Short mmCIF file of C-alpha atoms in Angstrom, two decimals:
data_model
loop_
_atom_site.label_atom_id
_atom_site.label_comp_id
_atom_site.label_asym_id
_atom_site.label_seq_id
_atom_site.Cartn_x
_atom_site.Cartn_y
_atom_site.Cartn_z
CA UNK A 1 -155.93 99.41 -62.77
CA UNK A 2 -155.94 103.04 -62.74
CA UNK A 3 -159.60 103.78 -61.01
CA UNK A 4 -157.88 101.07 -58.13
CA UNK A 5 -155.49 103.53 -58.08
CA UNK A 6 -157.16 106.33 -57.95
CA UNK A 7 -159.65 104.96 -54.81
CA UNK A 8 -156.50 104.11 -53.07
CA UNK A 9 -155.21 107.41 -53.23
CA UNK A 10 -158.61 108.31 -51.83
CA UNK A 11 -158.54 106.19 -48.53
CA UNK A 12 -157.59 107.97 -45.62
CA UNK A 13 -154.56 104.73 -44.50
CA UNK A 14 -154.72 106.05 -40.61
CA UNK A 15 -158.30 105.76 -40.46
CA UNK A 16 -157.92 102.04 -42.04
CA UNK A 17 -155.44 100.79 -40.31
CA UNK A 18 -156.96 102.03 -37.04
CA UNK A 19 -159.75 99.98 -37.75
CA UNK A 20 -157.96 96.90 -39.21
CA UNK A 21 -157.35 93.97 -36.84
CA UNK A 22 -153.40 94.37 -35.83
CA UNK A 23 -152.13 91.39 -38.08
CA UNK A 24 -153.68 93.20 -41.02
CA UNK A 25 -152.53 96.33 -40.31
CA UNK A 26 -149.00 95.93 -39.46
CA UNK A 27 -148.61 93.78 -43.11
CA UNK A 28 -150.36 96.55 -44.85
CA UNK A 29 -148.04 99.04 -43.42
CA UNK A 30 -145.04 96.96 -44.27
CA UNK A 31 -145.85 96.94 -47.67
CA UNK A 32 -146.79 100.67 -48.25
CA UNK A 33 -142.98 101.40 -46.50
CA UNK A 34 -141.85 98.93 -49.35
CA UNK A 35 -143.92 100.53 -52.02
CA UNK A 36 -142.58 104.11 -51.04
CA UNK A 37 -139.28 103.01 -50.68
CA UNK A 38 -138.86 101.36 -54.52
CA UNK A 39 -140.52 104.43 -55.72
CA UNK A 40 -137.81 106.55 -53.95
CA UNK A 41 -135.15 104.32 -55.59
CA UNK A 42 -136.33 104.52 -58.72
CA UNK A 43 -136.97 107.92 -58.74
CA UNK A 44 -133.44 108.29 -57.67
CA UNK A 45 -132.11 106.11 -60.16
CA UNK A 46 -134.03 107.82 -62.85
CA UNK A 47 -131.94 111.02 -61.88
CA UNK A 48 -129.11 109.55 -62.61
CA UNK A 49 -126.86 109.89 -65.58
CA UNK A 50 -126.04 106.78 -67.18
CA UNK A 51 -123.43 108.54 -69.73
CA UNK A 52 -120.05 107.60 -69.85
CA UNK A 53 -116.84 109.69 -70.80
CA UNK A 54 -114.71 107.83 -72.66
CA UNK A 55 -112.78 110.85 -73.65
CA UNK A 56 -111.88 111.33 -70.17
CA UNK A 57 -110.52 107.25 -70.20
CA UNK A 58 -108.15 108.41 -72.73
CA UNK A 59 -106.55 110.32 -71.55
CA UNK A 60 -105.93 109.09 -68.13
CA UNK A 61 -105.65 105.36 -69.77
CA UNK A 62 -102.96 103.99 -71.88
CA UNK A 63 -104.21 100.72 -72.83
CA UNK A 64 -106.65 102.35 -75.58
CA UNK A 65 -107.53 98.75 -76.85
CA UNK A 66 -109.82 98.44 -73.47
CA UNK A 67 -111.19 101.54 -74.19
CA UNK A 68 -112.37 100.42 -77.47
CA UNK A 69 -113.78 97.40 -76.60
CA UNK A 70 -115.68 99.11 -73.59
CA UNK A 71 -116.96 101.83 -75.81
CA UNK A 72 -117.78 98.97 -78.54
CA UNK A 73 -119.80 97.11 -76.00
CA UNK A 74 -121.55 99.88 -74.55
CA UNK A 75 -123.01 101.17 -77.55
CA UNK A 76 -123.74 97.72 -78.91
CA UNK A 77 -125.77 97.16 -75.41
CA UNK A 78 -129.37 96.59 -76.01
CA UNK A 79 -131.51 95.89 -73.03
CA UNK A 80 -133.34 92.55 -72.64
CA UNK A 81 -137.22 93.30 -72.60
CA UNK A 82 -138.76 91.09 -70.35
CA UNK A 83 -142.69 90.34 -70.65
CA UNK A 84 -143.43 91.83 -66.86
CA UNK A 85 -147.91 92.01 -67.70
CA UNK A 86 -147.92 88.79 -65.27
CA UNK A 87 -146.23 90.41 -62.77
CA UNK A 88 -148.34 93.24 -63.18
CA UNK A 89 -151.59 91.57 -63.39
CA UNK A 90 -150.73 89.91 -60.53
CA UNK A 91 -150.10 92.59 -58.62
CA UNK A 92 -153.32 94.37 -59.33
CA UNK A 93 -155.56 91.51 -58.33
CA UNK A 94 -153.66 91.49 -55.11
CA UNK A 95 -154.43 95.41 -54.94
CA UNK A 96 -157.83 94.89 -56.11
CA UNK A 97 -157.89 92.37 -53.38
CA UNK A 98 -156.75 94.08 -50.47
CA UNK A 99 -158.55 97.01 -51.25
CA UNK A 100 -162.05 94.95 -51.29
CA UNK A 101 -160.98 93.03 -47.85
CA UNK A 102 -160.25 96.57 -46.58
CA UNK A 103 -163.72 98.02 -47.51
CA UNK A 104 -165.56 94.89 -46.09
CA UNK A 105 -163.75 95.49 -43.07
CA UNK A 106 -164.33 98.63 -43.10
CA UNK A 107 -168.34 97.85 -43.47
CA UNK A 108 -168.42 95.60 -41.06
CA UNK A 109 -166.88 97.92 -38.57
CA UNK A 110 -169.48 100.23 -39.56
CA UNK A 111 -172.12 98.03 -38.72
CA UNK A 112 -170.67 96.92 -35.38
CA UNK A 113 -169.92 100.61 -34.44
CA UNK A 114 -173.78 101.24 -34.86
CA UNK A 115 -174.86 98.24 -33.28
CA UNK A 116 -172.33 99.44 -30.19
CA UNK A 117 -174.11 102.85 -30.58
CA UNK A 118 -177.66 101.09 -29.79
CA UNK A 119 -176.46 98.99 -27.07
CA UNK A 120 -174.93 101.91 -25.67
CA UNK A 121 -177.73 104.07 -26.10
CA UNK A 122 -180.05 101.51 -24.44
CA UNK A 123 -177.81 101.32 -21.87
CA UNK A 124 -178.23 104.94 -21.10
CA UNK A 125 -181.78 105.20 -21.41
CA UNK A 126 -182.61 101.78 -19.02
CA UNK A 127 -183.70 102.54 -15.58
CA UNK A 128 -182.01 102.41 -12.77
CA UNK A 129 -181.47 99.30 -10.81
CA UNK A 130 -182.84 100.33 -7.64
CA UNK A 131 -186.02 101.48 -9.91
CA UNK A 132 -186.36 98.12 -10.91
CA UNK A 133 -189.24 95.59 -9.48
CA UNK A 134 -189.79 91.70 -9.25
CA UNK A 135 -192.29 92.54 -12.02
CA UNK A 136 -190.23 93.77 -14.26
CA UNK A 137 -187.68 91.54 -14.27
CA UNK A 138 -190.65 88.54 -14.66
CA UNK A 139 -191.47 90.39 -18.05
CA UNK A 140 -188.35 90.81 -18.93
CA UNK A 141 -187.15 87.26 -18.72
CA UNK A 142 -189.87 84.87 -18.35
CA UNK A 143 -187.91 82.28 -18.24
CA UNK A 144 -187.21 82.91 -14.53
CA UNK A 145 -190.46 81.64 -13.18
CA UNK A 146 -190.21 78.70 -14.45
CA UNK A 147 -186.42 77.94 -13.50
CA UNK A 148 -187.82 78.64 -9.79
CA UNK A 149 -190.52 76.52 -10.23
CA UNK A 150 -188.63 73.69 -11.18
CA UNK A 151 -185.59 74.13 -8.96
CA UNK A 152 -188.79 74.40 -5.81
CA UNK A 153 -189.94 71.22 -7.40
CA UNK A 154 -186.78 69.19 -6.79
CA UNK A 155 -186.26 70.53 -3.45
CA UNK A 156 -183.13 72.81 -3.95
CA UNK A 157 -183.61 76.04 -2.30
CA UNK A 158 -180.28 77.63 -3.04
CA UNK A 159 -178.64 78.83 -6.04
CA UNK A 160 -175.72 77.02 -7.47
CA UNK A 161 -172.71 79.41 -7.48
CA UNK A 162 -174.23 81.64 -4.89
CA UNK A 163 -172.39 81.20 -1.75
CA UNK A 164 -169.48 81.24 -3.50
CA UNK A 165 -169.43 84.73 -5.27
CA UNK A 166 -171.30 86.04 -2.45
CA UNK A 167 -170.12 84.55 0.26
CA UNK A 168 -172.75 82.39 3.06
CA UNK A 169 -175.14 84.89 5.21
CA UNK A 170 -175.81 82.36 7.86
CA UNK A 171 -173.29 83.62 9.93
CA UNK A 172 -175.52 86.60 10.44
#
């Protein structure tokens, strides 16, 4: 519980949540605001004195019977101890959880950023266009040659699609 802790106090949250898809991100964000604002409270709370002055109540009170019994039942008060380790347990696998869906995610990101680095660095490296020939399109996809052979073969001579996106030259 306390190395989870201790590598969540190590994640940098705006990188994360950056990087998180939306749904994610927004829930995680909700609950740290909830997290931070029970700590607040409680360190507020724990601030607080919790002493009372009943010699103060008796002298502005005249029914000293009530004070008595008040005083009685305030020193008698023992606070029920409640078992909370489930609730505790609990709430560290779901830490423990969300802190191992948030380094797969952030893994896979990594690996998608690099394989967007090698697209894009093919990208910059390809020729030009207008550099390229019939040739090496062929060797690039070989498959073309024989799409043309078959579509010569059953007697179409135009492309399917074509006149549409590009619009009919005949008129020239």
């Amino acid at each position: 519980m306390t190395s989870v802790r201790a590598v969540a106090k190590q994640i940098d949250w705006s990188k994360l949540t950056v990087s998180l898809p939306k749904e994610t991100s927004v829930a995680l964000l909700a609950f740290r605001k909830r997290n931070e604002e029970v700590k607040r409270q409680l360190a507020e709370l724990k601030t607080q004195s919790t002493d009372v002055d009943f010699a103060k109540y008796r002298k502005v009170l005249k029914n000293q019977a009530v004070i008595e019994q008040s005083e009685k039942a305030v020193k008698g008060f023992k606070p029920v101890v409640y078992n909370v380790d489930a609730q505790i347990k609990a709430i560290d696998q779901f830490e423990a959880k969300a802190v191992s869906r948030a380094q797969s995610t952030v893994q896979q990101i990594e690996v998608e950023l690099k394989d967007l680095h090698a697209t894009l660095s093919n990208i910059e490296n390809a020729r030009p266009v207008e550099q390229l020939t019939v040739d090496d399109i062929i060797i690039a996809k070989p498959e073309i040659i024989k799409n043309v052979e078959d579509m010569l073969q059953k007697g179409q001579y135009t492309i399917p699609g074509y006149k549409e996106k590009f619009g009919d030259i005949s008129y020239f």
